[in-house]
Structures are given as structure tokens and as C-alpha cells.
Amino acid sequence: MPPRIARIIVPMDPSPPSTGTVSPAALARVANAIARATRVTVLTGAGVSAASGVPTFRGPDGLWRAHRPEQLATPEAFARDPRLVWEWYEWRRQRIARCRPNRAHEVLAGWSRRLQGFTLVTQNVDGLHELAGTGHTVRFHGSIWELRCAVPCTRGRSPWRDETVPLPRLPPACPHCGGDARPAVVWFGELIDEHVLEASIAAAACDVFLVVGTSAVVYPAAALVPTAAAHGALTVEVNPEATAASSIVDVVLAEAADLVLPQVDALLNAG
Ligand code: APR
């Protein structure tokens, strides 16, 4: 059983430089490795959904009414002002409801159908991987489309799906006890579900590990990159900016995921 680990953030150097452009040789190396692999794991973050119009957390649109995500996505913030926290989630739900999967989501959905031993571990709560039809997915931080009882009452412990936009009242009520409901997402300082952690650590024992569209500063998700490297996986980053993971991966594809993943996919299909 994996250790019980709470979700935390580890700051990185501000304004990392862009790491350059993508060379055909690097693309070919990644495509060849995927073609030969028996286990491929992809860890995704908010950058995968950027081309769909979902704001990233630490990018230019990351602030909401001058609040940083780390100030709102906590049990303490919810205890202090549940309505404020819900107004942020409601704003994000309304925005995400208008977004559709992009080419990066579509390529990963295709890999989940075609590649044997494929696992997607996503930090994203937006549901766009699901909408694209991606199988074999571990939702590391939960889903913005699921709620659970904040009290918590016994029956409201299990999340329920609610895609109503806009929600008729904030905070929404638990249908079982009438108390406040909360988003069924993992907030900072909360523990990752042990089955989710177990499945993710198991998936990191792979041949090729891609880390796509994440700043790689939020743990324990970010720890999957060194875990995969320790297992001997070829580690690959897809991100237009340098991140906390850039210096430890084998290959950096420094370009947007919606541009790079289709190129890797085209090489795979051609081979
Ligand atoms: N393609 C690939 N990467 C991109 C793109 C793109 N088109 N656009 C932006 N990025 C990259 C940015 O360079 C950045 O490194 O996506 C990353 C987004 O980083 P964050 O905003 O920090 O998002 P993420 O890493 O997913 O955050 C982790 O923190 O606040 C929490 O719950 C949140 O699960 C999330 C966690």
C-alpha cells in the first residue's frame, strides 16, 4: 500500500525560460519508443486543456477576482467562506461547459484504444479527457462535475454527478442530509485516495512516461515523473515552457500539446 500523501505545492523558480523548439529527431525518438513499448503512461495537467479554452492555474488567466487557486482550493477556505469557493467553481464550471476536447485530448483518446498497456493519469478535473472518449484513465484530483457532502453525512460520502450549469443555489445542498455539498475534488492539504495513488504509482512503472501540460509543482502527482525515471522509463515532457520536470526528463518537446501530440501520432501511424 502506498504511503498516505497529502496534496501540496512545491514552488519552482519564477518565469522559467522556454526550452526551444521540437526537432524531428526528438519526435522520432519518442514515436519509436512508444511503438516498441508494452506500457505507456501519460500524466496530464491544465496545459492539455489550454487550447480548448480552459484557463491554466498558474498561467496569465489563473487568477479569479485576485485569488490564486491555492487560496481557494483548500478545506480552510471552504470552512471560512463556502459561497466564495463555490462561486469560483461555478465560474469554472460555466467556462468548462462551453469547452470541447482539442487535438491533444483526441490523440490520447486514440492511444487509449490502440496502445496496449496505456494509462492516462490526469490532474485535470474538467472532464475533457472523458468527453474525448479516453479509456484507462486515473483521475488524480477528482472531477469538477461531481459533488459530495461536505458535512460529511454517511450517505453523502460517495460522490454524485451533477452537470447542472448554472447550479440553482450556492452552495448546493447534499440530497441526503441537506447540509452543504462540495466539489468532489482533492484540495490542497487533502489526501489522495489510496486506490488512485496505488494505480498511478503502478502506472509509473512503464516503458515510456509522458508528462504533458503540467507545471509539475503539485505533489504527489509531480513525483510520478522521478518514479517513472527510476523504473527506467523513457521520460518525455510536452510543454511550451520549461517546468520543474524539464531538467529530469530524457526528452523535452517544447511545444503546445495540441501541436506536438498529433505529430507523434502521425509518426506512429506511419511506422
Ligand atoms: N500545451 C502544453 N502545455 C501547455 C499549453 C499547451 N497548449 N499551454 C500551457 N501549457 C503548460 C504551461 O506552460 C504550464 O507549465 O501547462 C502548464 C499548466 O500548469 P498549471 O497551471 O500549474 O496546471 P497544473 O500543472 O495542471 O496544476 C496542477 O494544481 O491548482 C492545481 O488542481 C490544480 O490539478 C491542478 C494542479
Short mmCIF file of C-alpha atoms and ligand atoms in Angstrom, two decimals:
data_model
loop_
_atom_site.label_atom_id
_atom_site.label_comp_id
_atom_site.label_asym_id
_atom_site.label_seq_id
_atom_site.Cartn_x
_atom_site.Cartn_y
_atom_site.Cartn_z
CA MET A 1 0.00 0.00 0.00
CA PRO A 2 1.42 3.46 -0.87
CA PRO A 3 2.07 5.98 1.88
CA ARG A 4 -0.76 8.40 2.62
CA ILE A 5 0.30 11.62 0.97
CA ALA A 6 -1.44 14.98 1.14
CA ARG A 7 -1.57 17.23 -1.87
CA ILE A 8 0.96 20.05 -1.59
CA ILE A 9 2.64 22.60 -3.81
CA VAL A 10 6.40 22.96 -4.20
CA PRO A 11 7.37 26.35 -5.65
CA MET A 12 9.71 26.48 -8.64
CA ASP A 13 11.89 29.30 -9.95
CA PRO A 14 9.75 32.12 -11.37
CA SER A 15 9.45 32.67 -15.14
CA PRO A 16 11.29 29.63 -16.46
CA PRO A 17 12.68 30.17 -19.95
CA SER A 18 11.15 28.40 -22.90
CA THR A 19 13.20 25.34 -23.74
CA GLY A 20 13.27 25.76 -27.51
CA THR A 21 11.58 24.01 -30.39
CA VAL A 22 10.89 20.42 -31.31
CA SER A 23 13.39 18.60 -33.51
CA PRO A 24 12.31 15.85 -35.92
CA ALA A 25 14.89 13.58 -34.25
CA ALA A 26 13.28 14.06 -30.84
CA LEU A 27 9.81 13.38 -32.27
CA ALA A 28 11.08 10.22 -33.97
CA ARG A 29 12.77 9.03 -30.77
CA VAL A 30 9.53 9.38 -28.82
CA ALA A 31 7.37 7.77 -31.51
CA ASN A 32 9.79 4.81 -31.84
CA ALA A 33 9.84 4.31 -28.08
CA ILE A 34 6.03 4.33 -27.92
CA ALA A 35 5.82 1.90 -30.84
CA ARG A 36 8.12 -0.56 -29.04
CA ALA A 37 6.66 -0.08 -25.56
CA THR A 38 4.45 -2.53 -23.76
CA ARG A 39 3.40 0.07 -21.19
CA VAL A 40 2.87 3.76 -21.91
CA THR A 41 1.71 6.20 -19.25
CA VAL A 42 0.75 9.83 -19.76
CA LEU A 43 0.42 12.36 -16.93
CA THR A 44 -1.57 15.42 -17.96
CA GLY A 45 -2.20 18.83 -16.46
CA ALA A 46 -4.10 22.01 -17.26
CA GLY A 47 -1.96 22.80 -20.34
CA VAL A 48 -3.65 19.95 -22.25
CA SER A 49 -6.95 21.82 -21.99
CA ALA A 50 -5.48 25.28 -22.72
CA ALA A 51 -6.22 25.02 -26.45
CA SER A 52 -9.83 24.15 -25.56
CA GLY A 53 -10.17 27.47 -23.73
CA VAL A 54 -9.84 26.23 -20.14
CA PRO A 55 -7.60 28.64 -18.20
CA THR A 56 -4.48 27.07 -16.66
CA PHE A 57 -3.90 27.62 -12.94
CA ARG A 58 -0.52 29.27 -13.00
CA GLY A 59 -0.84 30.96 -16.40
CA PRO A 60 -2.00 34.53 -17.16
CA ASP A 61 -5.71 33.69 -16.66
CA GLY A 62 -5.09 31.73 -13.46
CA LEU A 63 -6.35 34.39 -11.09
CA TRP A 64 -10.04 34.73 -10.27
CA ARG A 65 -11.07 38.00 -8.58
CA ALA A 66 -7.41 38.31 -7.50
CA HIS A 67 -7.48 34.92 -5.72
CA ARG A 68 -4.89 32.26 -6.51
CA PRO A 69 -6.11 28.65 -6.77
CA GLU A 70 -4.00 27.74 -3.72
CA GLN A 71 -6.05 30.24 -1.68
CA LEU A 72 -9.42 28.83 -2.72
CA ALA A 73 -8.84 25.10 -3.24
CA THR A 74 -8.43 24.30 0.46
CA PRO A 75 -10.67 22.90 3.21
CA GLU A 76 -9.88 26.01 5.27
CA ALA A 77 -11.12 28.37 2.54
CA PHE A 78 -14.31 26.33 2.24
CA ALA A 79 -14.88 26.34 6.01
CA ARG A 80 -14.34 30.12 6.07
CA ASP A 81 -16.45 31.05 3.05
CA PRO A 82 -18.14 28.17 1.21
CA ARG A 83 -20.05 30.54 -1.04
CA LEU A 84 -16.87 32.26 -2.27
CA VAL A 85 -15.25 28.90 -3.05
CA TRP A 86 -18.39 27.75 -4.84
CA GLU A 87 -18.58 30.99 -6.85
CA TRP A 88 -15.08 30.17 -8.17
CA TYR A 89 -16.08 26.60 -9.02
CA GLU A 90 -19.30 27.85 -10.59
CA TRP A 91 -17.29 30.28 -12.78
CA ARG A 92 -15.01 27.43 -13.83
CA ARG A 93 -17.91 25.00 -14.44
CA GLN A 94 -19.64 27.56 -16.67
CA ARG A 95 -16.44 28.16 -18.62
CA ILE A 96 -15.57 24.47 -18.98
CA ALA A 97 -19.15 23.61 -20.03
CA ARG A 98 -18.54 25.64 -23.20
CA CYS A 99 -15.23 23.88 -24.00
CA ARG A 100 -14.66 20.90 -26.24
CA PRO A 101 -11.73 18.45 -26.39
CA ASN A 102 -8.85 19.54 -28.65
CA ARG A 103 -6.40 17.55 -30.78
CA ALA A 104 -4.29 16.61 -27.75
CA HIS A 105 -7.29 15.03 -25.99
CA GLU A 106 -8.24 13.26 -29.22
CA VAL A 107 -4.78 11.77 -29.76
CA LEU A 108 -4.67 10.48 -26.18
CA ALA A 109 -8.17 9.02 -26.57
CA GLY A 110 -6.96 7.21 -29.70
CA TRP A 111 -3.89 5.86 -27.86
CA SER A 112 -6.11 4.60 -25.03
CA ARG A 113 -7.94 2.48 -27.63
CA ARG A 114 -4.95 1.39 -29.74
CA LEU A 115 -1.94 1.07 -27.43
CA GLN A 116 -1.72 -1.93 -25.17
CA GLY A 117 -0.76 -1.11 -21.59
CA PHE A 118 -1.81 2.54 -21.89
CA THR A 119 -2.75 4.55 -18.79
CA LEU A 120 -3.70 8.19 -18.55
CA VAL A 121 -3.21 9.84 -15.17
CA THR A 122 -4.81 13.27 -15.25
CA GLN A 123 -4.68 16.07 -12.74
CA ASN A 124 -7.44 17.81 -14.68
CA VAL A 125 -10.92 17.91 -13.19
CA ASP A 126 -12.54 19.38 -16.33
CA GLY A 127 -13.77 16.07 -17.81
CA LEU A 128 -12.43 16.81 -21.32
CA HIS A 129 -10.44 13.54 -21.48
CA GLU A 130 -13.67 11.66 -20.71
CA LEU A 131 -15.56 13.70 -23.30
CA ALA A 132 -12.92 12.75 -25.88
CA GLY A 133 -13.59 9.08 -25.05
CA THR A 134 -10.33 8.27 -23.27
CA GLY A 135 -10.25 4.92 -21.51
CA HIS A 136 -7.85 3.60 -18.84
CA THR A 137 -7.91 6.94 -17.01
CA VAL A 138 -6.98 7.68 -13.41
CA ARG A 139 -8.49 10.97 -12.21
CA PHE A 140 -5.85 12.05 -9.73
CA HIS A 141 -7.65 15.15 -8.41
CA GLY A 142 -11.31 14.11 -8.91
CA SER A 143 -13.92 15.80 -11.11
CA ILE A 144 -15.48 19.25 -11.11
CA TRP A 145 -18.70 17.56 -12.32
CA GLU A 146 -19.04 15.50 -9.15
CA LEU A 147 -20.15 16.68 -5.71
CA ARG A 148 -20.07 15.14 -2.27
CA CYS A 149 -21.38 16.03 1.16
CA ALA A 150 -19.13 18.49 2.97
CA VAL A 151 -20.54 17.59 6.41
CA PRO A 152 -19.95 14.68 5.56
CA CYS A 153 -23.07 12.60 6.23
CA THR A 154 -22.77 8.82 5.78
CA ARG A 155 -24.74 8.56 2.52
CA GLY A 156 -23.21 11.70 1.00
CA ARG A 157 -19.65 10.43 1.29
CA SER A 158 -19.85 8.85 -2.16
CA PRO A 159 -19.70 11.47 -4.91
CA TRP A 160 -22.67 12.06 -7.19
CA ARG A 161 -22.61 13.58 -10.66
CA ASP A 162 -24.21 16.99 -11.22
CA GLU A 163 -23.59 18.74 -14.52
CA THR A 164 -26.21 21.45 -13.94
CA VAL A 165 -24.96 24.80 -15.21
CA PRO A 166 -25.61 27.16 -13.55
CA LEU A 167 -26.23 25.47 -10.22
CA PRO A 168 -29.56 26.76 -8.82
CA ARG A 169 -28.10 27.56 -5.40
CA LEU A 170 -24.65 28.09 -3.94
CA PRO A 171 -23.52 26.19 -2.02
CA PRO A 172 -25.56 23.29 -3.40
CA ALA A 173 -27.17 21.00 -0.79
CA CYS A 174 -26.43 17.36 -0.06
CA PRO A 175 -29.57 15.46 -1.18
CA HIS A 176 -29.23 13.11 1.81
CA CYS A 177 -28.77 15.43 4.81
CA GLY A 178 -29.44 18.90 3.38
CA GLY A 179 -26.01 20.19 4.52
CA ASP A 180 -23.56 21.93 2.20
CA ALA A 181 -22.17 19.92 -0.69
CA ARG A 182 -18.64 20.50 -2.01
CA PRO A 183 -16.87 19.71 -5.27
CA ALA A 184 -15.56 16.12 -5.24
CA VAL A 185 -12.03 17.28 -5.98
CA VAL A 186 -8.84 16.95 -3.95
CA TRP A 187 -7.94 20.24 -2.31
CA PHE A 188 -4.50 21.32 -1.12
CA GLY A 189 -3.66 19.61 2.15
CA GLU A 190 -6.06 16.71 1.46
CA LEU A 191 -5.05 13.10 0.90
CA ILE A 192 -5.10 11.47 -2.50
CA ASP A 193 -7.41 8.44 -2.50
CA GLU A 194 -5.20 5.45 -1.79
CA HIS A 195 -6.53 3.41 -4.74
CA VAL A 196 -5.86 6.33 -7.07
CA LEU A 197 -2.34 6.71 -5.71
CA GLU A 198 -1.71 2.99 -5.94
CA ALA A 199 -2.92 2.82 -9.56
CA SER A 200 -0.83 5.86 -10.51
CA ILE A 201 2.37 4.54 -8.91
CA ALA A 202 1.78 1.19 -10.64
CA ALA A 203 1.31 3.00 -13.97
CA ALA A 204 4.60 4.87 -13.49
CA ALA A 205 6.37 1.51 -13.83
CA CYS A 206 6.26 1.76 -17.60
CA ASP A 207 8.48 1.93 -20.71
CA VAL A 208 7.52 5.44 -21.81
CA PHE A 209 6.20 8.14 -19.49
CA LEU A 210 4.95 11.40 -20.98
CA VAL A 211 4.31 14.43 -18.77
CA VAL A 212 2.11 16.82 -20.71
CA GLY A 213 0.92 20.35 -19.93
CA THR A 214 1.71 20.49 -16.23
CA SER A 215 3.97 22.83 -14.28
CA ALA A 216 4.90 19.74 -12.20
CA VAL A 217 4.92 21.62 -8.91
CA VAL A 218 1.92 19.95 -7.26
CA TYR A 219 2.73 16.80 -5.31
CA PRO A 220 2.31 13.89 -5.17
CA ALA A 221 1.33 13.96 -8.89
CA ALA A 222 4.68 15.52 -9.84
CA ALA A 223 6.55 12.72 -8.04
CA LEU A 224 5.35 10.29 -10.70
CA VAL A 225 7.98 11.68 -13.09
CA PRO A 226 11.02 10.64 -10.99
CA THR A 227 9.19 7.42 -10.10
CA ALA A 228 8.91 6.56 -13.80
CA ALA A 229 12.54 7.52 -14.37
CA ALA A 230 13.62 5.26 -11.50
CA HIS A 231 11.79 2.40 -13.23
CA GLY A 232 13.86 3.02 -16.35
CA ALA A 233 11.10 4.59 -18.43
CA LEU A 234 11.96 7.00 -21.22
CA THR A 235 10.57 10.21 -19.75
CA VAL A 236 9.23 12.86 -22.13
CA GLU A 237 7.89 16.32 -21.41
CA VAL A 238 5.45 18.13 -23.72
CA ASN A 239 5.19 21.76 -22.69
CA PRO A 240 5.98 25.07 -24.45
CA GLU A 241 7.61 26.33 -21.24
CA ALA A 242 10.35 24.90 -19.05
CA THR A 243 8.96 23.41 -15.83
CA ALA A 244 10.09 21.73 -12.64
CA ALA A 245 10.21 18.45 -14.62
CA SER A 246 12.26 19.70 -17.60
CA SER A 247 15.66 19.07 -16.05
CA ILE A 248 14.89 15.47 -15.07
CA VAL A 249 13.22 14.14 -18.24
CA ASP A 250 15.08 12.44 -21.10
CA VAL A 251 13.34 14.36 -23.90
CA VAL A 252 11.72 17.80 -23.91
CA LEU A 253 9.25 18.53 -26.70
CA ALA A 254 8.91 22.28 -26.11
CA GLU A 255 5.69 22.98 -27.98
CA ALA A 256 1.95 23.05 -27.32
CA ALA A 257 0.40 19.61 -26.72
CA ASP A 258 -2.28 20.12 -29.38
CA LEU A 259 0.53 20.61 -31.94
CA VAL A 260 3.08 18.04 -30.74
CA LEU A 261 0.91 15.03 -29.89
CA PRO A 262 -0.66 14.88 -33.39
CA GLN A 263 2.90 14.88 -34.84
CA VAL A 264 3.95 11.97 -32.63
CA ASP A 265 0.70 10.21 -33.53
CA ALA A 266 1.31 10.73 -37.26
CA LEU A 267 4.78 9.13 -36.94
CA LEU A 268 3.27 6.22 -35.01
CA ASN A 269 0.64 5.70 -37.69
CA ALA A 270 3.23 5.98 -40.49
CA GLY A 271 5.51 3.43 -38.83
N1 APR B 1 0.28 22.56 -24.30
C1 APR B 1 1.05 22.05 -23.30
N2 APR B 1 1.31 22.71 -22.17
C2 APR B 1 0.78 23.94 -22.02
C3 APR B 1 -0.03 24.55 -23.01
C4 APR B 1 -0.28 23.79 -24.20
N3 APR B 1 -1.03 24.28 -25.19
N4 APR B 1 -0.41 25.76 -22.57
C5 APR B 1 0.13 25.90 -21.34
N5 APR B 1 0.86 24.80 -21.01
C6 APR B 1 1.59 24.50 -19.78
C7 APR B 1 2.16 25.69 -19.04
O1 APR B 1 3.44 26.03 -19.58
C8 APR B 1 2.26 25.14 -17.62
O2 APR B 1 3.53 24.52 -17.41
O3 APR B 1 0.68 23.92 -18.87
C9 APR B 1 1.17 24.08 -17.55
C10 APR B 1 -0.01 24.41 -16.66
O4 APR B 1 0.45 24.46 -15.33
P1 APR B 1 -0.54 24.75 -14.11
O5 APR B 1 -1.41 25.92 -14.42
O6 APR B 1 0.30 24.82 -12.89
O7 APR B 1 -1.50 23.47 -14.09
P2 APR B 1 -1.22 22.03 -13.48
O8 APR B 1 0.21 21.66 -13.58
O9 APR B 1 -2.23 21.11 -14.08
O10 APR B 1 -1.58 22.26 -11.97
C11 APR B 1 -1.54 21.16 -11.09
O11 APR B 1 -2.61 22.46 -9.41
O12 APR B 1 -4.10 24.15 -8.85
C12 APR B 1 -3.91 22.79 -9.00
O13 APR B 1 -5.86 21.47 -9.29
C13 APR B 1 -4.86 22.15 -9.98
O14 APR B 1 -4.56 19.90 -10.80
C14 APR B 1 -4.02 21.21 -10.78
C15 APR B 1 -2.67 21.25 -10.12
#
